[in-house]
Structures are given as C-alpha cells and as structure tokens.
Amino acid sequence: ESDTASEVSFQLNRHKKTPSTGSHSSDMASVSSVSGSVLSVYSGDFGSVDAQGTVEFALDYDEKNREFQVHVSQCKDLAVVDEKKGRSDPYVKTYLLPDKSRMGKRKTSVKKRTVNPIYNEVLRYKIEKMVLLIQKLNLSVWHNDPLGRNSFLGEIEIDLASWDWSNRKLNWYPLKPRSLSAVNGVDHRGVMSLSIKYVPPGSLGKWPKNPPSGEVHIWVKDVKDLLQLRPSGVDSFVKCYVLPDTSKKSYQKTRVIKRDTNPVFNHTIVYDGFHTEDLKDACVELTVWDHEKLTNHFLGGIRLGLGTGLSYGISVDWMDSTQEEVAFWQEMMLAANEWIEGLLPLRSL
C-alpha cells in the first residue's frame, strides 16, 4: 500500500485547561483568500474547450521604477476553439490576486488564427515590492470572440511570496484547467488524495485484545496542482499532527518530493492510543510545505475532525473543518476497519 509507514502513539492531556497549540501553528502564513469580486477573472467564458499547451513568460521587479513586469513571450499548442474554421484568436490576461478591483487586470494584444501566438509584450504594474509579495499572479489565456463570447484556454497561478526573483529568464509553463475554487472565490492551493481508516480497540480479535487501543491510519497518496513557486516546480513534503497533541510524538512527516507540483508521497501514518470517543475531540491536521534551506514555506493544508470549535469542552480555533472535511471524518467514524477514500482541496489554515 505504501512505501513508508510511521507508527506513533497519540497522547492526550485532558487535564490542561488550555491545550497547547505548539509553535507549528504560528508559522503558517495566513494568506487572504481571493475575493468574490475577482470572479470577473473568469467572466464571459462560453467555450468548453479543454486547457492544453504551454505559455512562455518571465517575471521581473524593477526596483528603480517600483514596477512589476510580466514579459509574455509566446504560447504553444493552444486548444482550437472554432472547430469548423480550425481557429483560435488568443490573448493573455493577468490579474494580481486578491486585488478587489479591475485595476489588477492587464491584457496583451489579440493574435488572430493561431494556436502558437507570439506576443513579446510586457504587462506592467506600478506596485511596491512589499505589497506585491502578498499577492498571487494569475495568468490566463483566452480566445477573443467579436461578440464577447470569450473562451478560456488555460491558466497558471504563481505565488509571488516565494518566487525566485533572481530568475529573470523566460521559462515555459503548462497551462492548467481553471481551478474551481477560484471560481467559487476561494484561494486555490491544490488537492490532496488520501485514505483514512479507524481500527477500534479489540476489533481485530486475536487474544490478547488486538489492537489494545484504537488506531487511526492515514494514507497520504498524492497532491495535485500545488502552487508554482519556481520554474522547476516545488520541493514539497507533508506534516501531520493529531491535535490537541502537538508534542514530538504527534509530529510525523513524509519525505521531500523535489521539483514537482503534482507530488506522489504514498506514505502511511498510524496513530494508536485512540478510544472511539476521542474521535469527536481530536483533529488530524495535514499541511503541505515547500522545503527550503532557511525556512519552509506553507502551501496549504486540511483538518479532519468534526469541526465543532470544541475539543474536550475547550474552545479551540483549529477545530474548524470544512463541510467536506467533516463528512470525510464522519464516514471514517461510521465504517470501522474500512479505508475511506477522499479528495480534499488544500486551504490556508
């Protein structure tokens, strides 16, 4: 099932009035989510072509003029919108997210009848570097229709907080389908594929009582569509805690997968020391990080629990699971000894 298994004991200290939240929660960068009004990024899409092809561009910050520059070079192998005429009239549009106004939008010229358009245009933003570093660049390619029925051809999202600014060269990037979460006004950070299973105490029979205490098994399979931090991708790993326990015993992590925005981890973690009633009060927190020499950069996470805001009667901010995360945890609670499969969007925690 997996190439790495970790076994950990889950220790609960129910006597403390305030559960420790540990230092790991404070270093999670909180990034504001994309505002609903940025829906115009995705407005007017009438075509239903699949995203394909690549785009070549470079990013630079001109310190002297305090200007962010997106050098859009060209695209290759774009989707064909008008099948009958075999044509697409593509242009490139950029937004800085989460900019709430139309001020953040820039566009290139339209190139007629081509799926390999060459632009060589620079899209410019007058912006302070400090402000730029809390934004994401959304670059999308569109077919221009004279009646305004524009068709979406693909996009890429770049997290500028951790972009390598020493790299000013043109690089090729694959165009991705639009992120549904961005359409819903949520910041898109990727999707984790995982399975979880609860093994109640004594449920496996065999004398003596096996297992002696309940176990939660977490099988982290892969993550799709992580934020692009560098032209080469991202060096990612997953951290796991079972809250409220933030001790070293609770902490587990996968190996680092290099240069991949779609890393496959295939890593199983087993926590024992559970009783069935603990499942209401505990929360499995899985976070994805970019591994760098000096500091790891938070990419997104999920929290599996009942999302009640309470743990052992104490109000805690980490018991904040989304509806999808709660449903996944409940399914595990109801189906003892069965692997429950899930596909959950990463979010800022």
CSV table of C-alpha atoms in Angstrom, one decimal:
chain,number,residue,atom,x,y,z
A,1,GLU,CA,0.0,0.0,0.0
A,2,SER,CA,2.7,2.5,0.8
A,3,ASP,CA,6.4,2.7,0.8
A,4,THR,CA,6.7,4.4,4.1
A,5,ALA,CA,4.9,3.7,7.3
A,6,SER,CA,5.2,5.6,10.6
A,7,GLU,CA,3.7,4.4,13.9
A,8,VAL,CA,3.0,7.0,16.6
A,9,SER,CA,1.3,7.0,19.9
A,10,PHE,CA,-1.4,9.6,20.4
A,11,GLN,CA,-1.2,11.1,23.9
A,12,LEU,CA,-4.0,13.2,25.2
A,13,ASN,CA,-3.5,15.6,28.1
A,14,ARG,CA,-7.1,16.2,29.1
A,15,HIS,CA,-6.3,18.0,32.4
A,16,LYS,CA,-4.8,21.1,30.9
A,17,LYS,CA,-7.4,23.9,30.7
A,18,THR,CA,-5.8,25.3,27.5
A,19,PRO,CA,-4.4,22.8,25.1
A,20,SER,CA,-1.0,23.8,23.8
A,21,THR,CA,-1.2,24.8,20.1
A,22,GLY,CA,2.5,24.4,19.7
A,23,SER,CA,4.8,26.6,17.6
A,24,HIS,CA,3.9,24.9,14.3
A,25,SER,CA,0.6,26.8,14.1
A,26,SER,CA,2.1,30.2,14.3
A,27,ASP,CA,4.5,29.8,11.4
A,28,MET,CA,1.6,29.0,9.0
A,29,ALA,CA,1.4,32.1,6.8
A,30,SER,CA,-2.2,33.2,6.7
A,31,VAL,CA,-2.9,34.3,3.1
A,32,SER,CA,-6.1,36.1,2.5
A,33,SER,CA,-8.4,34.3,0.1
A,34,VAL,CA,-9.4,35.5,-3.3
A,35,SER,CA,-12.3,37.9,-3.0
A,36,GLY,CA,-15.6,37.1,-4.6
A,37,SER,CA,-15.4,40.1,-6.8
A,38,VAL,CA,-12.5,38.7,-8.7
A,39,LEU,CA,-15.0,36.4,-10.4
A,40,SER,CA,-14.5,38.7,-13.4
A,41,VAL,CA,-11.2,36.8,-13.9
A,42,TYR,CA,-13.5,34.0,-15.1
A,43,SER,CA,-16.3,36.0,-16.5
A,44,GLY,CA,-17.6,35.7,-20.0
A,45,ASP,CA,-16.4,32.1,-20.7
A,46,PHE,CA,-18.8,30.5,-23.1
A,47,GLY,CA,-16.4,28.0,-24.7
A,48,SER,CA,-15.9,24.5,-23.3
A,49,VAL,CA,-12.5,23.5,-24.7
A,50,ASP,CA,-10.0,21.7,-22.5
A,51,ALA,CA,-6.9,23.6,-21.4
A,52,GLN,CA,-3.8,22.4,-23.3
A,53,GLY,CA,-0.5,23.8,-24.4
A,54,THR,CA,2.2,25.9,-22.7
A,55,VAL,CA,3.0,29.6,-22.2
A,56,GLU,CA,6.4,31.2,-22.0
A,57,PHE,CA,6.9,34.2,-19.8
A,58,ALA,CA,9.4,35.9,-17.4
A,59,LEU,CA,8.8,37.9,-14.2
A,60,ASP,CA,10.9,40.8,-13.0
A,61,TYR,CA,10.7,43.6,-10.4
A,62,ASP,CA,12.3,46.9,-11.5
A,63,GLU,CA,13.5,48.4,-8.2
A,64,LYS,CA,14.3,51.8,-9.7
A,65,ASN,CA,10.8,52.3,-11.2
A,66,ARG,CA,9.0,50.3,-8.5
A,67,GLU,CA,7.4,48.3,-11.2
A,68,PHE,CA,6.4,44.6,-11.5
A,69,GLN,CA,6.9,43.3,-15.1
A,70,VAL,CA,5.4,40.3,-16.7
A,71,HIS,CA,7.2,39.6,-20.0
A,72,VAL,CA,4.7,37.5,-22.0
A,73,SER,CA,6.7,35.9,-24.8
A,74,GLN,CA,4.5,33.3,-26.6
A,75,CYS,CA,2.2,30.2,-26.3
A,76,LYS,CA,2.4,26.8,-28.0
A,77,ASP,CA,-0.2,24.2,-28.9
A,78,LEU,CA,-3.3,26.0,-27.6
A,79,ALA,CA,-6.7,24.4,-27.9
A,80,VAL,CA,-8.7,25.1,-31.0
A,81,VAL,CA,-12.0,26.9,-30.2
A,82,ASP,CA,-13.7,27.2,-33.6
A,83,GLU,CA,-13.5,23.6,-34.9
A,84,LYS,CA,-15.3,24.4,-38.2
A,85,LYS,CA,-12.8,27.1,-39.1
A,86,GLY,CA,-10.0,25.4,-37.1
A,87,ARG,CA,-9.1,28.7,-35.4
A,88,SER,CA,-8.3,30.4,-32.1
A,89,ASP,CA,-7.7,34.2,-31.6
A,90,PRO,CA,-5.8,34.1,-28.3
A,91,TYR,CA,-4.7,36.8,-25.9
A,92,VAL,CA,-3.1,36.7,-22.5
A,93,LYS,CA,-4.7,38.3,-19.4
A,94,THR,CA,-3.1,38.7,-16.0
A,95,TYR,CA,-4.5,39.6,-12.6
A,96,LEU,CA,-2.9,40.2,-9.2
A,97,LEU,CA,-4.9,38.3,-6.6
A,98,PRO,CA,-6.6,39.1,-4.3
A,99,ASP,CA,-7.0,42.5,-5.9
A,100,LYS,CA,-10.6,43.5,-5.4
A,101,SER,CA,-10.8,45.9,-8.3
A,102,ARG,CA,-10.4,45.8,-12.1
A,103,MET,CA,-7.2,47.8,-11.6
A,104,GLY,CA,-5.3,44.5,-11.3
A,105,LYS,CA,-6.2,43.4,-14.9
A,106,ARG,CA,-3.7,43.6,-17.8
A,107,LYS,CA,-4.0,42.1,-21.3
A,108,THR,CA,-1.8,41.5,-24.3
A,109,SER,CA,-3.0,42.2,-27.9
A,110,VAL,CA,-5.1,39.5,-29.7
A,111,LYS,CA,-3.3,37.3,-32.2
A,112,LYS,CA,-5.6,36.0,-35.0
A,113,ARG,CA,-6.0,32.5,-36.3
A,114,THR,CA,-3.2,30.8,-34.4
A,115,VAL,CA,-2.6,28.2,-31.7
A,116,ASN,CA,1.1,29.3,-31.4
A,117,PRO,CA,0.8,33.1,-30.8
A,118,ILE,CA,3.9,35.2,-30.4
A,119,TYR,CA,3.4,38.3,-28.2
A,120,ASN,CA,6.7,39.7,-26.8
A,121,GLU,CA,4.8,42.2,-24.7
A,122,VAL,CA,5.5,43.4,-21.2
A,123,LEU,CA,2.5,43.8,-18.8
A,124,ARG,CA,3.4,46.4,-16.1
A,125,TYR,CA,2.1,47.0,-12.6
A,126,LYS,CA,3.2,50.1,-10.5
A,127,ILE,CA,3.3,48.4,-7.1
A,128,GLU,CA,5.6,48.4,-4.0
A,129,LYS,CA,7.5,45.2,-3.7
A,130,MET,CA,6.2,44.6,-0.1
A,131,VAL,CA,2.6,44.7,-1.4
A,132,LEU,CA,3.5,42.5,-4.4
A,133,LEU,CA,4.8,39.8,-2.1
A,134,ILE,CA,1.4,39.1,-0.6
A,135,GLN,CA,-0.2,38.6,-4.0
A,136,LYS,CA,-0.6,35.8,-6.5
A,137,LEU,CA,-0.2,36.3,-10.2
A,138,ASN,CA,-3.0,34.7,-12.2
A,139,LEU,CA,-2.0,34.4,-15.9
A,140,SER,CA,-4.7,33.1,-18.2
A,141,VAL,CA,-5.1,32.6,-22.0
A,142,TRP,CA,-8.4,33.4,-23.7
A,143,HIS,CA,-9.9,33.2,-27.2
A,144,ASN,CA,-11.2,36.6,-28.2
A,145,ASP,CA,-14.7,36.5,-29.8
A,146,PRO,CA,-16.1,39.6,-31.5
A,147,LEU,CA,-19.4,39.1,-29.8
A,148,GLY,CA,-17.7,38.9,-26.4
A,149,ARG,CA,-18.3,35.2,-26.0
A,150,ASN,CA,-14.7,34.6,-25.0
A,151,SER,CA,-13.4,31.1,-24.3
A,152,PHE,CA,-11.0,30.1,-21.5
A,153,LEU,CA,-7.9,28.3,-22.9
A,154,GLY,CA,-5.9,27.7,-19.7
A,155,GLU,CA,-4.1,29.4,-16.8
A,156,ILE,CA,-1.2,29.3,-14.3
A,157,GLU,CA,-1.1,30.7,-10.8
A,158,ILE,CA,2.2,31.9,-9.3
A,159,ASP,CA,2.7,32.6,-5.6
A,160,LEU,CA,4.8,35.8,-5.5
A,161,ALA,CA,5.7,35.5,-1.8
A,162,SER,CA,8.2,32.8,-2.6
A,163,TRP,CA,9.1,33.5,-6.2
A,164,ASP,CA,12.8,33.3,-7.0
A,165,TRP,CA,13.4,37.0,-8.1
A,166,SER,CA,17.0,36.3,-9.2
A,167,ASN,CA,15.5,34.3,-12.1
A,168,ARG,CA,14.6,36.7,-14.9
A,169,LYS,CA,14.8,34.2,-17.8
A,170,LEU,CA,11.9,33.2,-20.0
A,171,ASN,CA,10.5,29.8,-18.9
A,172,TRP,CA,7.8,27.5,-20.3
A,173,TYR,CA,4.8,26.6,-18.0
A,174,PRO,CA,2.0,24.1,-18.7
A,175,LEU,CA,-1.5,25.7,-18.9
A,176,LYS,CA,-3.9,24.2,-16.4
A,177,PRO,CA,-7.7,23.9,-16.3
A,178,ARG,CA,-9.3,26.7,-14.3
A,179,SER,CA,-9.3,26.0,-10.5
A,180,LEU,CA,-12.9,25.6,-9.4
A,181,SER,CA,-12.1,27.0,-6.1
A,182,ALA,CA,-11.0,30.3,-7.7
A,183,VAL,CA,-14.4,30.4,-9.5
A,184,ASN,CA,-16.0,30.0,-6.0
A,185,GLY,CA,-13.9,32.8,-4.6
A,186,VAL,CA,-11.6,30.6,-2.6
A,187,ASP,CA,-7.8,30.6,-3.0
A,188,HIS,CA,-6.7,27.6,-4.9
A,189,ARG,CA,-3.8,25.7,-3.4
A,190,GLY,CA,-4.1,22.1,-4.8
A,191,VAL,CA,-6.0,18.9,-4.0
A,192,MET,CA,-4.8,16.1,-1.7
A,193,SER,CA,-5.8,12.5,-2.4
A,194,LEU,CA,-5.8,10.4,0.8
A,195,SER,CA,-7.5,7.5,2.6
A,196,ILE,CA,-8.2,7.1,6.3
A,197,LYS,CA,-9.3,4.2,8.5
A,198,TYR,CA,-10.3,3.8,12.1
A,199,VAL,CA,-9.5,0.4,13.8
A,200,PRO,CA,-11.4,0.2,17.2
A,201,PRO,CA,-9.7,-1.4,20.2
A,202,GLY,CA,-10.0,-5.2,20.2
A,203,SER,CA,-11.8,-5.2,16.8
A,204,LEU,CA,-9.2,-7.5,15.1
A,205,GLY,CA,-9.9,-10.3,17.5
A,206,LYS,CA,-6.9,-12.5,18.3
A,207,TRP,CA,-6.0,-12.9,22.0
A,208,PRO,CA,-5.0,-10.8,23.8
A,209,LYS,CA,-7.1,-7.8,22.9
A,210,ASN,CA,-5.9,-6.6,19.5
A,211,PRO,CA,-5.2,-3.8,18.9
A,212,PRO,CA,-5.0,-2.8,22.7
A,213,SER,CA,-6.1,0.7,21.8
A,214,GLY,CA,-7.8,2.2,18.8
A,215,GLU,CA,-5.8,3.2,15.8
A,216,VAL,CA,-6.2,5.9,13.1
A,217,HIS,CA,-4.5,5.1,9.8
A,218,ILE,CA,-3.7,7.9,7.4
A,219,TRP,CA,-2.5,7.1,3.9
A,220,VAL,CA,-1.3,10.3,2.1
A,221,LYS,CA,-1.3,9.3,-1.6
A,222,ASP,CA,-0.6,12.4,-3.6
A,223,VAL,CA,-1.2,16.1,-4.1
A,224,LYS,CA,-2.2,17.7,-7.5
A,225,ASP,CA,-1.7,21.2,-8.6
A,226,LEU,CA,0.4,22.8,-5.9
A,227,LEU,CA,1.3,26.5,-6.2
A,228,GLN,CA,4.1,27.0,-8.7
A,229,LEU,CA,6.9,28.6,-6.7
A,230,ARG,CA,9.8,28.3,-9.1
A,231,PRO,CA,10.2,27.5,-12.8
A,232,SER,CA,11.3,24.0,-11.7
A,233,GLY,CA,8.2,23.4,-9.6
A,234,VAL,CA,8.3,23.0,-5.9
A,235,ASP,CA,10.1,20.7,-3.3
A,236,SER,CA,7.2,19.6,-1.1
A,237,PHE,CA,6.6,17.4,2.0
A,238,VAL,CA,3.5,16.8,4.2
A,239,LYS,CA,3.5,17.3,8.0
A,240,CYS,CA,0.9,15.6,10.2
A,241,TYR,CA,-0.2,16.3,13.8
A,242,VAL,CA,-3.1,14.8,15.7
A,243,LEU,CA,-4.4,17.8,17.7
A,244,PRO,CA,-4.7,18.7,20.6
A,245,ASP,CA,-1.4,16.8,20.9
A,246,THR,CA,1.4,19.0,19.4
A,247,SER,CA,4.3,17.1,21.0
A,248,LYS,CA,7.1,15.5,19.1
A,249,LYS,CA,5.3,12.1,19.5
A,250,SER,CA,2.4,13.5,17.5
A,251,TYR,CA,4.5,15.0,14.7
A,252,GLN,CA,5.1,13.0,11.6
A,253,LYS,CA,6.3,13.9,8.1
A,254,THR,CA,6.8,12.4,4.7
A,255,ARG,CA,9.9,12.6,2.6
A,256,VAL,CA,10.5,15.6,0.3
A,257,ILE,CA,9.5,15.2,-3.3
A,258,LYS,CA,11.6,17.6,-5.5
A,259,ARG,CA,10.6,19.8,-8.4
A,260,ASP,CA,7.1,18.6,-8.8
A,261,THR,CA,3.7,20.4,-8.5
A,262,ASN,CA,2.0,17.0,-8.5
A,263,PRO,CA,4.0,15.1,-5.9
A,264,VAL,CA,3.2,11.4,-5.1
A,265,PHE,CA,4.0,10.6,-1.4
A,266,ASN,CA,2.4,7.2,-0.9
A,267,HIS,CA,3.1,7.4,2.9
A,268,THR,CA,1.1,5.8,5.6
A,269,ILE,CA,1.0,7.0,9.2
A,270,VAL,CA,-0.6,5.0,12.1
A,271,TYR,CA,-1.6,6.7,15.4
A,272,ASP,CA,-2.5,4.4,18.2
A,273,GLY,CA,-3.8,5.3,21.7
A,274,PHE,CA,-7.2,6.3,20.5
A,275,HIS,CA,-10.5,5.5,22.1
A,276,THR,CA,-13.6,5.7,20.0
A,277,GLU,CA,-14.9,8.7,22.0
A,278,ASP,CA,-11.6,10.6,21.2
A,279,LEU,CA,-12.7,10.8,17.6
A,280,LYS,CA,-15.1,13.6,18.4
A,281,ASP,CA,-12.5,15.8,20.1
A,282,ALA,CA,-9.3,15.1,18.1
A,283,CYS,CA,-8.4,16.6,14.7
A,284,VAL,CA,-5.9,15.3,12.2
A,285,GLU,CA,-4.0,18.2,10.7
A,286,LEU,CA,-2.1,17.6,7.4
A,287,THR,CA,-0.1,20.5,6.0
A,288,VAL,CA,1.9,20.7,2.8
A,289,TRP,CA,5.2,22.7,2.9
A,290,ASP,CA,7.8,23.8,0.4
A,291,HIS,CA,11.2,22.7,1.7
A,292,GLU,CA,13.9,25.4,1.6
A,293,LYS,CA,17.2,25.7,3.4
A,294,LEU,CA,16.4,28.6,5.7
A,295,THR,CA,12.6,28.3,6.2
A,296,ASN,CA,9.8,26.1,5.0
A,297,HIS,CA,7.0,27.8,3.1
A,298,PHE,CA,3.4,26.9,3.9
A,299,LEU,CA,1.5,25.8,0.8
A,300,GLY,CA,-1.9,24.7,2.2
A,301,GLY,CA,-3.5,22.1,4.5
A,302,ILE,CA,-6.6,20.2,5.6
A,303,ARG,CA,-8.0,19.5,9.0
A,304,LEU,CA,-10.0,16.3,9.6
A,305,GLY,CA,-12.4,16.4,12.5
A,306,LEU,CA,-16.0,17.2,13.4
A,307,GLY,CA,-15.4,21.0,13.1
A,308,THR,CA,-17.3,21.8,16.3
A,309,GLY,CA,-14.9,24.5,17.5
A,310,LEU,CA,-14.5,22.5,20.7
A,311,SER,CA,-12.0,19.9,21.9
A,312,TYR,CA,-12.8,18.2,25.3
A,313,GLY,CA,-15.1,21.0,26.2
A,314,ILE,CA,-12.5,23.8,25.4
A,315,SER,CA,-12.9,26.3,22.6
A,316,VAL,CA,-10.1,25.9,20.0
A,317,ASP,CA,-9.5,27.7,16.7
A,318,TRP,CA,-8.2,24.6,15.0
A,319,MET,CA,-11.4,22.6,15.2
A,320,ASP,CA,-12.6,24.4,12.0
A,321,SER,CA,-13.0,21.6,9.5
A,322,THR,CA,-14.9,22.4,6.3
A,323,GLN,CA,-18.1,20.5,5.4
A,324,GLU,CA,-16.1,18.2,3.1
A,325,GLU,CA,-13.5,17.5,5.8
A,326,VAL,CA,-16.2,16.8,8.4
A,327,ALA,CA,-18.1,14.5,6.0
A,328,PHE,CA,-14.9,12.5,5.4
A,329,TRP,CA,-14.1,12.2,9.1
A,330,GLN,CA,-17.7,11.1,9.9
A,331,GLU,CA,-17.6,8.5,7.2
A,332,MET,CA,-14.5,7.0,8.8
A,333,MET,CA,-16.2,7.0,12.2
A,334,LEU,CA,-19.2,5.1,10.8
A,335,ALA,CA,-17.2,2.5,8.9
A,336,ALA,CA,-14.7,0.8,11.3
A,337,ASN,CA,-11.8,-1.1,9.7
A,338,GLU,CA,-12.6,0.3,6.2
A,339,TRP,CA,-10.4,2.6,4.1
A,340,ILE,CA,-12.3,5.7,3.2
A,341,GLU,CA,-11.0,7.5,0.2
A,342,GLY,CA,-11.1,11.3,-0.2
A,343,LEU,CA,-10.0,14.1,-2.5
A,344,LEU,CA,-9.8,17.3,-0.5
A,345,PRO,CA,-8.9,20.8,-1.5
A,346,LEU,CA,-5.9,22.4,0.4
A,347,ARG,CA,-6.7,25.7,2.1
A,348,SER,CA,-5.0,28.3,4.2
A,349,LEU,CA,-5.2,27.4,7.9
